[in-house]
mmCIF file of C-alpha atoms in Angstrom:
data_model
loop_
_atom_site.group_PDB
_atom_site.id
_atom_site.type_symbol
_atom_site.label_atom_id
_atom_site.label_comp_id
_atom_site.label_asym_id
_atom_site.label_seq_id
_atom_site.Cartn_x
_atom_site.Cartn_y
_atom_site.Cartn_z
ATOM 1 C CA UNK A 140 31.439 153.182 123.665
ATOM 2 C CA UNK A 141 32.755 153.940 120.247
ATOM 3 C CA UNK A 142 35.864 151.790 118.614
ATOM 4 C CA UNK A 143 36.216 153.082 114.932
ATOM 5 C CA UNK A 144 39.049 151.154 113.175
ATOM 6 C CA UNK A 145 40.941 152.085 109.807
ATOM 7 C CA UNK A 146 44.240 150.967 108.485
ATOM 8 C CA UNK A 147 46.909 153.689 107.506
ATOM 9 C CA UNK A 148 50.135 152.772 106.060
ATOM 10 C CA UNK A 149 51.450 149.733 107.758
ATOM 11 C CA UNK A 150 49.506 151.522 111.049
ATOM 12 C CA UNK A 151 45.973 150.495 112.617
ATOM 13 C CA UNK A 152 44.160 153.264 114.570
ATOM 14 C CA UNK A 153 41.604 152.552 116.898
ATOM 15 C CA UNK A 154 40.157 155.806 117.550
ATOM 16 C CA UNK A 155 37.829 154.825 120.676
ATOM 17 C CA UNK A 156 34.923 157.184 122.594
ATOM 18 C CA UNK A 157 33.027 156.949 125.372
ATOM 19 C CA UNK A 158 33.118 155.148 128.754
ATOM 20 C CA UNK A 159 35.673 151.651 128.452
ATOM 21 C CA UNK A 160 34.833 149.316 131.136
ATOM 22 C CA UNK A 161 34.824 145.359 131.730
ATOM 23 C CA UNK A 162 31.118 145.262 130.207
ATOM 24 C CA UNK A 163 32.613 146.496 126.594
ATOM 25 C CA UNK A 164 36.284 145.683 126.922
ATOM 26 C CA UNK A 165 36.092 142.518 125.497
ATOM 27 C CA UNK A 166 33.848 143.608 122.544
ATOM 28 C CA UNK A 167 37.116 146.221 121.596
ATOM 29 C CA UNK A 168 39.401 143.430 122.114
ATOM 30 C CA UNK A 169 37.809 141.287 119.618
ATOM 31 C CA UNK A 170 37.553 144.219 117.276
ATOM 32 C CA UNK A 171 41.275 145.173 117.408
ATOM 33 C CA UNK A 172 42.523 141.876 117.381
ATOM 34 C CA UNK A 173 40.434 140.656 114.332
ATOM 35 C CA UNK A 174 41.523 143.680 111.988
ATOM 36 C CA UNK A 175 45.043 143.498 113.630
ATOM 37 C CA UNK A 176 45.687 139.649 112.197
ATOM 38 C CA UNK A 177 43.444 140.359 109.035
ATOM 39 C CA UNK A 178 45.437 143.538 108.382
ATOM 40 C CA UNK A 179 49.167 142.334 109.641
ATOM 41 C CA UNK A 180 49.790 145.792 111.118
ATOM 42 C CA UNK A 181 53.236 146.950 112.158
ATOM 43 C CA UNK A 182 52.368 149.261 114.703
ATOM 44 C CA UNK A 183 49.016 150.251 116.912
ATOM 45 C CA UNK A 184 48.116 153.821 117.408
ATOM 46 C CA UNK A 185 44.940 153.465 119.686
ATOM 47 C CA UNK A 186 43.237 157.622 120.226
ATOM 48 C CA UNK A 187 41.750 158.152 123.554
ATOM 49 C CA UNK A 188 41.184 161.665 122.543
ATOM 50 C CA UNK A 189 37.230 160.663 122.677
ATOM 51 C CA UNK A 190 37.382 158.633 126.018
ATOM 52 C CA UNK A 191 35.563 160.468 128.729
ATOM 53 C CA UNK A 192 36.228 157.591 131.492
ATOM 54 C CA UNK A 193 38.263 154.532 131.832
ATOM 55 C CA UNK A 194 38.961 152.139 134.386
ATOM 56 C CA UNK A 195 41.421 148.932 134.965
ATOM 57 C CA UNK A 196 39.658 147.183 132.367
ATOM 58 C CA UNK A 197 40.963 149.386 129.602
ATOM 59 C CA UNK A 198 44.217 149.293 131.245
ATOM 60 C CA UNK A 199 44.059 145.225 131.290
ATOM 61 C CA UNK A 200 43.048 145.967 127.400
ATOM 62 C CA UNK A 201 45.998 148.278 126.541
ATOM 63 C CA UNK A 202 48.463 145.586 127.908
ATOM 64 C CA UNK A 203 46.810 142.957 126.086
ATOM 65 C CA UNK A 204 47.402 144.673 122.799
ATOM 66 C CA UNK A 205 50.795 145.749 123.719
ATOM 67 C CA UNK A 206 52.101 142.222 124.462
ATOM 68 C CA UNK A 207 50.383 141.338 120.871
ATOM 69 C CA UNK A 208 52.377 144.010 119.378
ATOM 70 C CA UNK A 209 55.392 143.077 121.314
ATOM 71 C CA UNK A 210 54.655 139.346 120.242
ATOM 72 C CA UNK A 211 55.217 140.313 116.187
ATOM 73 C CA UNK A 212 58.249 143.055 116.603
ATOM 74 C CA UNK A 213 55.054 145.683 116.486
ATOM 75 C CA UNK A 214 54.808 149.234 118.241
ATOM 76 C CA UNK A 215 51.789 150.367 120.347
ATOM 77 C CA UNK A 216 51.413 154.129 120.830
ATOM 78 C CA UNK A 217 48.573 155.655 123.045
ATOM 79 C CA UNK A 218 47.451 159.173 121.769
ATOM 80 C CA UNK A 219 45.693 162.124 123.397
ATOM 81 C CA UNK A 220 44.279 160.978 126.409
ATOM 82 C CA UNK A 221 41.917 163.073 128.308
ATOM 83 C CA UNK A 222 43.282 164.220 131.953
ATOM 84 C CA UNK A 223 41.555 161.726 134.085
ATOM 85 C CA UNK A 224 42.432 158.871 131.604
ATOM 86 C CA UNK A 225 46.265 160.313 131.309
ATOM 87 C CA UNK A 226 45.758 159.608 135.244
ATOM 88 C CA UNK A 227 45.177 156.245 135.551
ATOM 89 C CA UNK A 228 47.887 155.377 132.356
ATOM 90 C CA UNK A 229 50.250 157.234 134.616
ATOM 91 C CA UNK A 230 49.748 155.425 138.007
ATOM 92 C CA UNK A 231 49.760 152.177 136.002
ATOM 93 C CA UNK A 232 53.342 152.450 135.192
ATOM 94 C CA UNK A 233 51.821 151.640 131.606
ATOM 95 C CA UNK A 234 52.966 154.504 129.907
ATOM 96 C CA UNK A 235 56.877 153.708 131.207
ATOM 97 C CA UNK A 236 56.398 150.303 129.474
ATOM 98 C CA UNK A 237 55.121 151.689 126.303
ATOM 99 C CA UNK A 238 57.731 154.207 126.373
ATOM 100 C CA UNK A 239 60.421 151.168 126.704
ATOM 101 C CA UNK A 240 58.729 149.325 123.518
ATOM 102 C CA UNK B 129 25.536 167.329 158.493
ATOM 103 C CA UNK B 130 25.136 163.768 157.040
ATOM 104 C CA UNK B 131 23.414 162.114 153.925
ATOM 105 C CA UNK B 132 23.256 159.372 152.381
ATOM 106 C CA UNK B 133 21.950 156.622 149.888
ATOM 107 C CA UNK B 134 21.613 153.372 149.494
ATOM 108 C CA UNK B 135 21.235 151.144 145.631
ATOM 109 C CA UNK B 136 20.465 147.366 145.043
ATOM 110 C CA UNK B 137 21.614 146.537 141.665
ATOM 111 C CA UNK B 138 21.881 142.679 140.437
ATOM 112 C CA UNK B 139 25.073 141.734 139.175
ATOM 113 C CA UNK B 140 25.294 142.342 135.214
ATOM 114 C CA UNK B 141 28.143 144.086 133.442
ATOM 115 C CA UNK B 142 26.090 146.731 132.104
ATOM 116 C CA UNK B 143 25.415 148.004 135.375
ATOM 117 C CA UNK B 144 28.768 149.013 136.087
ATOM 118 C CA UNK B 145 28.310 152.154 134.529
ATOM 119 C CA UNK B 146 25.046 153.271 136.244
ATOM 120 C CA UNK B 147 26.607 152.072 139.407
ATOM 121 C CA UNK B 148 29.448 154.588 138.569
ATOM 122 C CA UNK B 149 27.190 157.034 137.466
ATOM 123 C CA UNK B 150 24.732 156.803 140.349
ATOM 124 C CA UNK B 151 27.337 157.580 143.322
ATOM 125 C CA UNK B 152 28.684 160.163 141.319
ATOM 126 C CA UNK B 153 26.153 162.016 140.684
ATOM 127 C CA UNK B 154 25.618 162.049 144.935
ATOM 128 C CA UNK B 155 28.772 162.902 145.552
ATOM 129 C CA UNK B 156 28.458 165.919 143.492
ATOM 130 C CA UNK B 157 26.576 167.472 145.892
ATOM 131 C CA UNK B 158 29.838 168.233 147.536
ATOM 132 C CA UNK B 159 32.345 171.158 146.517
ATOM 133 C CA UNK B 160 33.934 168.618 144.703
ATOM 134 C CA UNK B 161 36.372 169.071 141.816
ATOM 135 C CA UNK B 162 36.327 167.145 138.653
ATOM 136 C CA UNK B 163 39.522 165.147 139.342
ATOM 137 C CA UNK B 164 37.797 164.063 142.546
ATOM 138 C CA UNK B 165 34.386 162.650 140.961
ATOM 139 C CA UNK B 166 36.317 160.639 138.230
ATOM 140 C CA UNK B 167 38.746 159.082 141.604
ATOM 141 C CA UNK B 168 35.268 158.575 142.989
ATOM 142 C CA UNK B 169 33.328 157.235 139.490
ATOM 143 C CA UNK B 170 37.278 155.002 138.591
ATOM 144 C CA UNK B 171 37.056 153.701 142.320
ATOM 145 C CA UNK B 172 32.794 152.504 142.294
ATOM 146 C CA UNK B 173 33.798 151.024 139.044
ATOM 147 C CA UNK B 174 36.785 148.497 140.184
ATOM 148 C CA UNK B 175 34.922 147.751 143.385
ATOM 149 C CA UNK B 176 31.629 146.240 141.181
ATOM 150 C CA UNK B 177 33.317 144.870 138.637
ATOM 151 C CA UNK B 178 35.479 143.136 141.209
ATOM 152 C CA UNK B 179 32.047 141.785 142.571
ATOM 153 C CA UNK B 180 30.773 140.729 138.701
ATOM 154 C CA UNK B 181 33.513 139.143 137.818
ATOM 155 C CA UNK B 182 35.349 137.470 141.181
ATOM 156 C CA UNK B 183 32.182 137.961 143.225
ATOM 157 C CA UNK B 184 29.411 136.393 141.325
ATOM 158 C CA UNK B 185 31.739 134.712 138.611
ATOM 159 C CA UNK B 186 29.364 136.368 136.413
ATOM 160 C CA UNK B 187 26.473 134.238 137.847
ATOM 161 C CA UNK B 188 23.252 136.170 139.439
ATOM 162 C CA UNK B 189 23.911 138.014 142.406
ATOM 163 C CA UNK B 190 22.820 141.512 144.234
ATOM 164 C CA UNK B 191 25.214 143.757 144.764
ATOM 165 C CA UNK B 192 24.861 146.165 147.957
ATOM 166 C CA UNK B 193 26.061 150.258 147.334
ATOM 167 C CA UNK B 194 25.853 152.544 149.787
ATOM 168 C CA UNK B 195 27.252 156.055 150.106
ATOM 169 C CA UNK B 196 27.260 158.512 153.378
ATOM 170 C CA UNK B 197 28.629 162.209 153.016
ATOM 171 C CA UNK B 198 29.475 163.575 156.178
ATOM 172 C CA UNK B 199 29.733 167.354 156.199
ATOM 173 C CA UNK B 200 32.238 169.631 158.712
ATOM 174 C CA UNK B 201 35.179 170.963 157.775
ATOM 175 C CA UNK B 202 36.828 168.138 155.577
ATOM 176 C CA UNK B 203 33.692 166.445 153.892
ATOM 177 C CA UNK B 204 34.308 162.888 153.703
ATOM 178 C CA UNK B 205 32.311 160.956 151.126
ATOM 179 C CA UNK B 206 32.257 156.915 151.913
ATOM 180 C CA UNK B 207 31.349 154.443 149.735
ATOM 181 C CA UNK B 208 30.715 151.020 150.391
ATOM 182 C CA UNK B 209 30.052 147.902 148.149
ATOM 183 C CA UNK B 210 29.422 144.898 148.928
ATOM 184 C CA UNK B 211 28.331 141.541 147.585
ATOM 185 C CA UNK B 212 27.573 138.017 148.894
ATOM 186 C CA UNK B 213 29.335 136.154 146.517
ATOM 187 C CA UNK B 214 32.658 134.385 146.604
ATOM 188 C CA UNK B 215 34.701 135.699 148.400
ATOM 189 C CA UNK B 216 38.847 136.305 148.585
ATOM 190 C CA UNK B 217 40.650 133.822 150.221
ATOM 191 C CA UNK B 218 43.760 135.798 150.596
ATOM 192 C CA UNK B 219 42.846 139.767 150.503
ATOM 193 C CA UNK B 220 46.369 140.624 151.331
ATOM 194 C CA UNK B 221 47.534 138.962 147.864
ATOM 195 C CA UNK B 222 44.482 139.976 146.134
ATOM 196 C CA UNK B 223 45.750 143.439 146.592
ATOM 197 C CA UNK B 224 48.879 143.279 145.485
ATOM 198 C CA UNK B 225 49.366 145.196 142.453
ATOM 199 C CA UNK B 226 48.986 143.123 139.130
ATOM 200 C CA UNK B 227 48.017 139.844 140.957
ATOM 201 C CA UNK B 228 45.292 138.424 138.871
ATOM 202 C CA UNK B 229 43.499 135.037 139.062
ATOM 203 C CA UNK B 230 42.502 135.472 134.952
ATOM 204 C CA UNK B 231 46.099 136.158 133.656
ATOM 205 C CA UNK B 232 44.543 134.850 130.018
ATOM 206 C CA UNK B 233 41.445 136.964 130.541
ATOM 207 C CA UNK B 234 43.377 139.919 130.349
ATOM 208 C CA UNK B 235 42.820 141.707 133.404
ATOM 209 C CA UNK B 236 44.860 144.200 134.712
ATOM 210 C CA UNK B 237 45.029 143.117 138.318
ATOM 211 C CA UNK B 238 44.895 146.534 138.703
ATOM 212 C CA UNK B 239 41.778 147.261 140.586
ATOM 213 C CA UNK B 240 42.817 147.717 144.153
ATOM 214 C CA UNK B 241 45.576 149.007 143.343
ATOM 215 C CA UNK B 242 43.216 152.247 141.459
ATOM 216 C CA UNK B 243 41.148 152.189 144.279
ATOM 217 C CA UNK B 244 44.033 152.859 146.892
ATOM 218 C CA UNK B 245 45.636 155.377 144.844
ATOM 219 C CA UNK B 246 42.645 157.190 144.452
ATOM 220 C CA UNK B 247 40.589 157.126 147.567
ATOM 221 C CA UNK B 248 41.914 158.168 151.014
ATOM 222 C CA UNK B 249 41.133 155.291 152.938
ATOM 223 C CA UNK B 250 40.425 151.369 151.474
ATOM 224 C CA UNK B 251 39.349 148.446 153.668
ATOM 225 C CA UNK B 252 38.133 145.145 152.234
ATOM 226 C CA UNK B 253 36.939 142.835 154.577
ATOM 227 C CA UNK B 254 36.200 139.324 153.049
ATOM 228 C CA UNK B 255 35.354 135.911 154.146
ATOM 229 C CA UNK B 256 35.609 132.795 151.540
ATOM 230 C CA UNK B 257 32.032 131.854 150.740
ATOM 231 C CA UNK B 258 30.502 134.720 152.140
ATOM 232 C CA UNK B 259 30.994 138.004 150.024
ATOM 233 C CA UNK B 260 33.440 140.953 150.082
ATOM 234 C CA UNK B 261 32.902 144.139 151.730
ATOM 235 C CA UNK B 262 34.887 147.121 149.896
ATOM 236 C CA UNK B 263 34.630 150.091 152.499
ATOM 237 C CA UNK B 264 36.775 153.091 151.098
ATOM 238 C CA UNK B 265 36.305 156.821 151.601
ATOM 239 C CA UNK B 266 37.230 160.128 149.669
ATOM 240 C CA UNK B 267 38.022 163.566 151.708
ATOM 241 C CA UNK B 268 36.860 166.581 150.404
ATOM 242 C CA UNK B 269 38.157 170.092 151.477
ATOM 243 C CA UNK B 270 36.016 172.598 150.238
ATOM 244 C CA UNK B 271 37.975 175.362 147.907
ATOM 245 C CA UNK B 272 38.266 178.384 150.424
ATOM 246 C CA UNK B 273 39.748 175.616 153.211
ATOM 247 C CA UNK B 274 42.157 174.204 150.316
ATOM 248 C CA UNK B 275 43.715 177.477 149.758
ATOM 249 C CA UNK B 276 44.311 178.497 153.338
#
């Protein structure tokens, strides 16, 4: 798992790798959340680009930061996701409800 | 034709992803296609963490994988995990899409709903106390068949 953080503008992107499952989904919650109140951000940009596999956990994880977002005004905005990964975003209805903002 | 395999793993978090990785890797002896082993890896990956988290409560526990490939002119790759933990009182609820019994834990209460979408057939068989038994199965049409 990778979860690489940096602060552009009044946006935080997470650019995150690997496989995201329950065992390190809390570990990138903590991470985003922690630079998200330290940094005030207006809007999330999280990059799947590097994601090779992904299960409910990360979708449980995208909600989470969504309803953070939504909490403070914020955006959330999910970029380049890899097939299998724009799969499961797409069968979660997810994508529809980030669309909505 | 028929194969199979059979895994003991104890119940820890970081063995989600060998679990995943482990019936994938089998089921690639099958024709296969990419889309299918990630519905296959997604699918083992729900069903364990299901028995981690609501299974075992994320106390000790074994958890039971087994996977048979039968061979003939659909292949149909089964998978079945199970774990002696718990239990689901209500499986019918359980299922639902976005029921969760952690809503501040952040879980998606997603997981059976991945695993129905992306297996062919899904049967959980539960008793409270007991365990869970998640019994679901994946056909595979070989390329040449798939075309016709």
């Amino acid at each position: 798992m990778k979860c690489e953080i940096e602060q552009a503008g009044g946006s935080l992107i997470v650019k995150l790798g690997g496989e995201i499952d329950q065992h390190c989904a809390e570990e990138i919650r903590s991470n985003i959340d922690r630079e998200l109140d330290l940094k005030n951000s207006s809007s999330l940009i999280i990059d799947l680009g590097e994601v090779d596999f992904m299960d409910s956990s990360g979708l449980g994880l995208i909600m989470g930061r969504y309803k953070k977002m939504a909490a403070r005004g914020g955006t959330i905005m999910l970029a380049r996701p890899k097939p299998n990964v724009n799969r499961l975003l797409e069968m979660s209805g997810i994508k529809k409800l980030i669309g909505r903002k | 034709m028929q194969n199979y395999m059979k895994l003991e793993i104890p119940s820890k978090s970081v063995n989600e992803a060998f679990a995943r990785a482990a019936v994938g890797a089998f089921a690639a002896q099958t024709d296969l296609n990419i889309d299918e082993l990630a519905d296959i890896k997604t699918s083992v990956s729900e069903a364990v963490t299901n028995s981690i988290i609501h299974g075992y409560r994320d106390a000790d526990g074994t958890i039971y994988i087994e996977c048979v490939i039968k061979s003939g002119k659909t292949c149909i790759i089964e998978v079945t995990i199970r774990d002696e933990g718990a239990g689901i009182a209500n499986v019918e609820r359980a299922m639902e899409p976005l029921f969760t019994t952690a809503p501040d834990e952040e879980r998606s209460g997603m997981g059976f709903t991945v695993m129905q979408s992306f297996m062919d057939t899904l049967d959980v068989t539960s008793e409270k106390g007991r365990g869970t038994i998640v019994k679901m199965s994946k056909y595979i049409r070989s390329g040449d068949e798939a075309a016709l």
